[in-house]
GROMACS .gro file of C-alpha atoms in nm:
model
  126
    1MET     CA    1   4.909  10.549   3.067
    2GLU     CA    2   4.947  10.337   2.785
    3HIS     CA    3   5.145  10.412   2.474
    4THR     CA    4   4.903  10.390   2.253
    5ARG     CA    5   4.625  10.586   2.333
    6PRO     CA    6   4.665  10.982   2.346
    7SER     CA    7   4.553  11.225   2.609
    8THR     CA    8   4.283  11.396   2.523
    9PHE     CA    9   4.182  11.759   2.630
   10ILE     CA   10   3.776  11.859   2.652
   11PHE     CA   11   3.686  12.153   2.764
   12LYS     CA   12   3.429  12.237   3.067
   13ASP     CA   13   3.254  12.482   2.913
   14LEU     CA   14   3.205  12.300   2.598
   15ALA     CA   15   2.879  12.169   2.782
   16LEU     CA   16   2.781  12.528   2.772
   17ALA     CA   17   2.899  12.690   2.411
   18THR     CA   18   2.690  12.751   2.201
   19HIS     CA   19   2.873  12.819   1.899
   20VAL     CA   20   3.269  12.636   1.888
   21PHE     CA   21   3.568  12.702   1.725
   22LEU     CA   22   3.657  12.392   1.483
   23ARG     CA   23   4.008  12.233   1.443
   24ASP     CA   24   4.132  12.126   1.104
   25ASP     CA   25   4.415  11.978   1.113
   26THR     CA   26   4.488  11.908   0.759
   27VAL     CA   27   4.826  11.950   0.572
   28ARG     CA   28   4.825  12.275   0.370
   29ARG     CA   29   4.946  12.575   0.343
   30PRO     CA   30   4.999  12.806   0.638
   31GLN     CA   31   4.596  12.887   0.757
   32PRO     CA   32   4.465  12.969   1.096
   33PRO     CA   33   4.434  12.593   1.299
   34TYR     CA   34   4.072  12.731   1.396
   35THR     CA   35   3.735  12.765   1.163
   36GLY     CA   36   3.404  12.957   1.299
   37PRO     CA   37   3.277  13.014   1.552
   38LEU     CA   38   3.015  12.788   1.481
   39ALA     CA   39   2.706  12.725   1.521
   40ILE     CA   40   2.562  12.369   1.754
   41LEU     CA   41   2.364  12.223   1.615
   42GLN     CA   42   2.264  11.917   1.846
   43ARG     CA   43   2.450  11.725   2.117
   44ARG     CA   44   2.600  11.371   2.181
   45ASP     CA   45   2.811  11.225   2.465
   46LYS     CA   46   3.094  11.236   2.239
   47THR     CA   47   3.023  11.442   1.897
   48LEU     CA   48   2.796  11.760   1.810
   49THR     CA   49   2.596  11.847   1.473
   50LEU     CA   50   2.749  12.231   1.336
   51ASP     CA   51   2.636  12.480   1.119
   52VAL     CA   52   2.857  12.355   0.862
   53ASN     CA   53   2.595  12.096   0.616
   54GLY     CA   54   2.484  11.923   0.939
   55ARG     CA   55   2.826  11.777   1.023
   56LYS     CA   56   2.900  11.554   1.310
   57VAL     CA   57   3.243  11.620   1.428
   58SER     CA   58   3.443  11.485   1.808
   59ILE     CA   59   3.387  11.706   2.073
   60ASP     CA   60   3.820  11.633   2.090
   61ARG     CA   61   3.874  11.896   1.774
   62VAL     CA   62   3.650  12.154   1.886
   63LYS     CA   63   3.662  12.423   2.201
   64PRO     CA   64   3.450  12.665   2.323
   65ALA     CA   65   3.377  13.028   2.093
   66TYR     CA   66   3.375  13.326   2.445
   67ILE     CA   67   3.124  13.582   2.182
   68GLU     CA   68   2.905  13.827   2.253
   69ASN     CA   69   2.550  13.871   2.116
   70ASN     CA   70   2.643  14.154   1.924
   71GLU     CA   71   2.886  14.001   1.733
   72VAL     CA   72   2.700  13.648   1.617
   73ASP     CA   73   2.457  13.934   1.446
   74LYS     CA   74   2.761  14.011   1.250
   75LYS     CA   75   2.814  13.733   1.182
   76THR     CA   76   2.559  13.587   1.091
   77THR     CA   77   2.470  13.922   0.832
   78PRO     CA   78   2.643  14.002   0.551
   79PRO     CA   79   2.854  14.261   0.582
   80VAL     CA   80   2.836  14.574   0.276
   81THR     CA   81   3.062  14.680   0.105
   82PRO     CA   82   3.046  15.004  -0.140
   83ALA     CA   83   3.079  14.866  -0.566
   84THR     CA   84   3.353  15.161  -0.610
   85ALA     CA   85   3.541  14.872  -0.408
   86ASN     CA   86   3.554  14.645  -0.590
   87THR     CA   87   3.666  14.786  -0.953
   88PRO     CA   88   3.963  14.870  -1.060
   89PRO     CA   89   4.130  15.189  -1.111
   90VAL     CA   90   4.111  15.344  -1.371
   91VAL     CA   91   4.352  15.509  -1.582
   92GLN     CA   92   4.292  15.765  -1.916
   93THR     CA   93   4.584  15.797  -2.127
   94THR     CA   94   4.708  16.113  -2.401
   95PRO     CA   95   4.772  15.981  -2.762
   96ASN     CA   96   5.160  16.114  -2.800
   97ASN     CA   97   5.192  16.361  -3.122
   98THR     CA   98   5.606  16.336  -3.102
   99GLY     CA   99   5.617  15.939  -3.168
  100LEU     CA  100   5.889  15.890  -2.812
  101MET     CA  101   5.798  15.776  -2.546
  102PRO     CA  102   5.715  15.996  -2.210
  103TYR     CA  103   6.105  15.857  -2.042
  104GLN     CA  104   6.271  15.937  -2.364
  105SER     CA  105   6.245  16.272  -2.361
  106ASP     CA  106   6.415  16.364  -2.017
  107THR     CA  107   6.606  16.041  -1.961
  108ARG     CA  108   6.973  15.874  -2.159
  109VAL     CA  109   7.035  15.604  -2.195
  110VAL     CA  110   7.360  15.419  -2.116
  111LYS     CA  111   7.496  15.041  -2.162
  112THR     CA  112   7.704  14.928  -1.927
  113ARG     CA  113   7.914  14.613  -1.954
  114SER     CA  114   7.665  14.360  -1.859
  115VAL     CA  115   7.441  14.563  -2.124
  116ARG     CA  116   7.176  14.661  -1.914
  117CYS     CA  117   7.008  14.978  -2.051
  118VAL     CA  118   7.057  15.196  -1.770
  119ARG     CA  119   6.857  15.534  -1.757
  120PHE     CA  120   6.958  15.857  -1.546
  121ARG     CA  121   6.749  16.170  -1.583
  122ASN     CA  122   6.845  16.517  -1.682
  123ILE     CA  123   6.770  16.732  -1.447
  124LEU     CA  124   7.085  16.846  -1.319
  125ASP     CA  125   7.150  16.905  -1.717
  126ILE     CA  126   7.069  17.315  -1.729
   0.00000   0.00000   0.00000
């Protein structure tokens, strides 16, 4: 065993797999270590061509994806989301005729020693 060569592990099921997970070794913010499942387009002895712009990757960076046929169909068709889920909620405001802010009617403002404004509600005052 040499110290310069790291030992690699290659899955035996990789020869029969139709989809694989691709390991991402980039140094970035925390993210999942594998992307995919990605379809295999072409196989060679030491490389695979994946369905990511026809990229060739080493077999050391992939692991087989064990998926069912109906899950593959879900991945290829984009999910339909309702248009109302992306719209922000609409807040309706009514004009205030008194000129006071809503919190001023039932609160009193007290300044502390550190000159911070603290508001206490007047609910208990009858």
